[in-house]
XYZ file of C-alpha atoms in Angstrom:
322
model
C 0.000 0.000 0.000
C 1.273 3.447 -0.809
C 3.006 5.280 2.043
C 0.598 8.178 1.704
C -2.233 5.957 2.868
C -0.407 4.439 5.842
C 0.389 7.778 7.449
C -2.771 9.505 8.733
C -0.925 12.805 9.048
C 1.429 12.903 6.055
C 3.895 15.720 5.618
C 5.152 17.029 2.329
C 3.225 14.362 0.427
C 2.576 16.447 -2.644
C -1.168 16.253 -2.061
C -1.294 19.041 0.520
C 2.017 20.897 0.223
C 1.660 24.495 -0.823
C 3.889 25.351 -3.738
C 4.903 28.985 -3.745
C 3.889 30.983 -6.776
C 6.045 33.872 -7.894
C 4.499 37.291 -7.524
C 6.034 40.024 -9.618
C 6.018 43.483 -8.101
C 3.339 45.779 -9.414
C 2.544 49.414 -8.900
C -1.146 48.680 -8.809
C -1.961 47.977 -5.157
C -5.513 46.845 -5.878
C -4.327 44.399 -8.520
C -1.641 43.066 -6.179
C -4.248 42.492 -3.464
C -6.479 40.565 -5.880
C -3.527 38.453 -6.979
C -2.642 37.676 -3.352
C -6.219 36.703 -2.510
C -6.482 34.530 -5.613
C -3.201 32.821 -4.768
C -4.462 32.145 -1.235
C -7.696 30.748 -2.639
C -5.844 28.415 -5.011
C -3.619 27.146 -2.186
C -6.635 26.587 0.051
C -8.511 24.653 -2.638
C -5.514 22.449 -3.396
C -4.870 21.896 0.319
C -8.476 20.964 1.128
C -8.908 18.677 -1.880
C -5.549 17.045 -1.189
C -6.456 16.529 2.467
C -9.770 14.883 1.545
C -7.986 12.574 -0.903
C -5.509 11.516 1.784
C -8.011 11.297 4.666
C -10.331 8.969 2.764
C -7.805 7.276 0.459
C -9.776 8.492 -2.546
C -7.114 8.123 -5.231
C -4.510 5.355 -5.335
C -1.541 4.440 -7.493
C -2.623 3.614 -11.045
C -6.212 4.805 -10.677
C -8.107 6.062 -13.697
C -10.481 8.697 -12.343
C -13.604 9.635 -14.261
C -14.416 13.274 -13.481
C -18.124 13.874 -14.074
C -18.635 17.229 -15.789
C -22.077 18.822 -15.631
C -21.053 22.237 -16.917
C -21.617 23.794 -13.484
C -19.070 25.706 -11.421
C -18.339 22.828 -9.040
C -17.417 20.214 -11.659
C -15.214 22.740 -13.462
C -13.447 23.544 -10.180
C -13.058 19.840 -9.378
C -11.362 19.052 -12.698
C -9.184 22.161 -12.502
C -7.878 21.369 -9.007
C -7.361 17.655 -9.769
C -5.256 18.621 -12.794
C -3.113 20.827 -10.554
C -2.714 18.062 -7.955
C -1.947 15.434 -10.604
C 1.107 17.433 -11.636
C 2.632 17.189 -8.153
C 1.015 14.135 -6.548
C 3.328 11.453 -5.062
C 1.542 8.762 -7.099
C 0.563 8.297 -10.730
C -3.088 8.410 -11.728
C -5.005 9.367 -14.856
C -8.007 11.607 -15.373
C -10.749 11.432 -17.971
C -13.524 14.026 -18.077
C -16.997 12.758 -18.937
C -20.104 14.768 -19.758
C -23.577 13.346 -20.219
C -25.443 15.351 -22.861
C -29.041 14.771 -21.758
C -30.459 16.516 -24.846
C -32.053 19.386 -23.001
C -33.496 21.942 -25.434
C -31.027 24.726 -26.099
C -28.113 22.892 -24.468
C -24.898 24.394 -25.940
C -23.288 21.077 -26.829
C -20.126 22.701 -28.187
C -19.129 24.438 -24.934
C -17.748 21.528 -22.889
C -15.880 19.775 -25.731
C -14.172 23.043 -26.662
C -13.215 23.780 -23.054
C -11.990 20.242 -22.337
C -9.950 20.189 -25.539
C -8.245 23.396 -24.386
C -7.144 21.744 -21.119
C -5.548 18.763 -22.839
C -7.366 16.296 -20.576
C -8.841 13.199 -22.284
C -12.622 13.484 -22.406
C -15.742 11.672 -23.522
C -19.204 13.075 -24.308
C -22.037 10.573 -23.805
C -25.253 11.386 -25.664
C -28.439 10.072 -24.035
C -31.891 11.654 -24.200
C -32.893 11.429 -20.532
C -34.599 14.814 -20.775
C -37.523 13.388 -22.761
C -37.899 10.495 -20.319
C -38.014 12.816 -17.305
C -40.475 15.220 -18.922
C -42.693 12.299 -19.939
C -42.786 10.646 -16.521
C -42.773 13.642 -14.140
C -45.875 15.886 -14.094
C -45.327 19.564 -14.814
C -44.342 21.456 -11.670
C -43.085 18.386 -9.801
C -39.455 17.919 -8.797
C -37.434 16.173 -11.501
C -34.149 15.743 -9.620
C -34.717 12.246 -8.209
C -35.517 10.523 -11.514
C -32.975 12.578 -13.427
C -30.171 11.659 -11.025
C -31.076 7.956 -11.102
C -30.998 7.856 -14.883
C -27.765 9.833 -14.996
C -26.124 7.634 -12.369
C -26.867 4.430 -14.264
C -25.485 5.828 -17.502
C -22.306 7.124 -15.838
C -21.676 3.735 -14.208
C -21.917 2.094 -17.627
C -19.560 4.650 -19.160
C -17.074 4.122 -16.304
C -17.001 0.411 -17.166
C -16.537 1.113 -20.864
C -13.670 3.527 -20.226
C -11.985 1.272 -17.654
C -12.246 3.829 -14.860
C -11.520 2.717 -11.302
C -12.968 5.779 -9.530
C -15.871 8.130 -10.304
C -15.351 11.688 -9.019
C -18.364 13.929 -8.347
C -18.315 17.669 -7.675
C -20.313 17.777 -4.427
C -18.813 20.150 -1.857
C -19.134 20.765 1.894
C -22.372 22.734 1.556
C -23.974 19.951 -0.503
C -23.078 17.486 2.238
C -24.676 19.654 4.956
C -27.760 20.320 2.835
C -28.220 16.577 2.357
C -27.914 16.003 6.105
C -30.654 18.525 6.869
C -32.875 17.327 4.016
C -32.726 13.768 5.334
C -33.424 14.966 8.885
C -36.293 17.285 7.963
C -37.995 15.235 5.268
C -36.593 11.692 5.424
C -36.376 11.026 9.149
C -32.747 9.872 8.876
C -29.348 11.005 10.101
C -27.753 10.574 6.690
C -25.606 12.705 4.434
C -23.316 12.374 1.399
C -20.239 10.273 2.203
C -16.893 11.450 0.792
C -16.305 7.949 -0.586
C -18.724 5.096 -1.204
C -19.251 1.875 -3.087
C -22.030 2.193 -5.672
C -25.403 0.466 -5.370
C -24.329 -2.265 -7.788
C -21.154 -2.906 -5.773
C -18.935 -2.391 -8.810
C -17.821 1.234 -8.580
C -16.092 3.506 -6.074
C -17.513 7.028 -6.029
C -15.447 9.858 -4.527
C -16.158 13.483 -3.645
C -12.779 15.276 -3.511
C -14.457 18.651 -2.795
C -15.885 17.317 0.492
C -13.942 19.863 2.583
C -14.453 22.784 0.181
C -16.987 25.563 0.827
C -19.303 26.455 -2.034
C -18.321 30.120 -1.834
C -14.768 29.067 -2.717
C -15.796 27.100 -5.813
C -17.885 30.108 -6.864
C -14.934 32.478 -6.429
C -12.606 30.114 -8.278
C -15.065 29.706 -11.149
C -15.331 33.484 -11.485
C -11.533 33.867 -11.407
C -10.996 31.136 -14.000
C -13.924 32.355 -16.112
C -15.295 28.860 -16.660
C -17.982 28.645 -19.381
C -20.850 27.762 -17.022
C -23.819 25.912 -18.540
C -27.100 26.363 -16.595
C -29.338 23.329 -16.050
C -32.713 24.124 -17.591
C -34.236 20.879 -16.347
C -33.859 21.244 -12.587
C -31.870 24.423 -11.982
C -34.918 26.549 -12.749
C -37.115 24.905 -10.108
C -37.226 27.645 -7.499
C -39.184 25.731 -4.847
C -36.791 22.815 -4.494
C -36.352 21.813 -0.844
C -32.582 21.641 -1.383
C -32.546 25.228 -2.605
C -34.522 26.364 0.443
C -32.207 24.500 2.837
C -29.191 26.013 1.077
C -30.586 29.501 1.594
C -31.172 28.707 5.268
C -27.552 27.593 5.705
C -26.246 30.724 4.004
C -28.396 32.891 6.260
C -27.092 31.056 9.329
C -23.512 31.593 8.204
C -24.129 35.323 7.807
C -25.825 35.682 11.191
C -23.680 33.206 13.128
C -20.196 32.904 11.576
C -18.650 29.537 12.373
C -21.933 27.631 12.686
C -21.583 25.856 9.318
C -18.020 24.827 10.123
C -19.148 23.410 13.484
C -21.980 21.480 11.826
C -19.569 19.957 9.342
C -17.112 19.060 12.107
C -19.973 17.336 13.943
C -20.292 14.882 11.039
C -16.752 13.758 11.841
C -17.321 13.534 15.609
C -20.274 11.203 16.059
C -21.020 9.711 19.485
C -23.358 6.710 18.866
C -23.998 6.176 22.590
C -25.639 9.606 22.767
C -28.043 9.096 19.888
C -31.020 6.731 19.710
C -30.070 4.137 17.106
C -30.008 0.665 18.645
C -28.184 -0.661 15.582
C -25.210 1.575 16.349
C -25.173 1.172 20.130
C -26.448 -1.709 22.281
C -28.717 0.244 24.622
C -30.688 -2.852 25.662
C -27.663 -4.547 27.192
C -26.075 -1.431 28.694
C -25.253 -2.127 32.356
C -23.360 -0.424 35.147
C -19.740 -1.539 35.193
C -18.455 0.450 38.154
C -15.780 1.880 35.870
C -15.742 5.615 35.193
C -16.107 6.597 31.542
C -15.216 9.847 29.836
C -18.264 9.493 27.580
C -20.619 8.805 30.473
C -23.745 10.931 30.832
C -22.130 14.266 30.010
C -24.922 14.998 27.568
C -26.935 15.957 30.641
C -24.308 18.206 32.212
C -24.178 21.955 31.748
C -22.380 22.527 28.461
C -19.237 24.634 28.455
C -18.959 26.137 24.990
C -15.972 28.172 23.803
C -16.041 31.834 24.754
C -16.666 34.506 22.104
C -12.963 35.327 22.255
C -12.147 31.789 21.156
C -14.642 31.893 18.285
C -14.865 35.502 17.064
C -18.205 36.528 15.659
C -20.211 33.666 17.106
C -23.264 34.600 19.153
C -23.411 32.902 22.551
C -26.902 32.065 23.731
C -27.335 30.837 27.310
C -30.004 28.164 27.666
C -31.678 27.933 31.077
């Protein structure tokens, strides 16, 4: 197994190291500031994607990674950052960009091929009229996302087999993961989100989300900086009443009012305490008995919580619950 995987806290692996970019002096202070901020953004994106790859062993020696390109800002950012990391990664892997042309009316089918050709990355355009199927089966005004995603997923799995890909990379980011958590809680009655890495339903494919640690605002800023030719989704992107869209707006409002809340929510997904939830499949509540041995986990859920002070987390509002 590659050394990168064995060390949970690798140093100078190539995945997360921050290569210094030269900055030529300029008389324009505003331009220099923009260049500095853009450089910081690029380093942060590469660092966070590299960390996710290492933390979850997403990409291994010899992998052929299929990068799914929708034409949206997130998939463009994903491919762009993976190309940068490929150039300095400690292992060899290949990338192939794949777009599914779903034959939506007015879809600019020339945009992605022209862009991908300019990057030099191998790419494949799969033509499949799922648009007509969705419009035929879903009544006007109803949400199309569920059926559309199922059809798209099946086609992409087939294409991955045909191209000999070992991993399928999707462009979901941190905000998508949190939105999915809340959607499942509010409407599905489950504590479930998007995993950074999973085995597909058919058991034959490994799906990865290298942007798992990346905030959506950063992919938006990077897309604007790189001037990606964004293609809007006319099938589902125009559905204003989607529950996911409403939850996303709620999260953005929280982040504005309570800076740090979104980060804490995301950290909570990585710090789960099964004994303090209610799922008997995760913790054997029925057979829990007194042992006479003190435990750090214990019943602290019932103690008065001691949260960090405002000085420790600037900008966060502290509310005392009595």
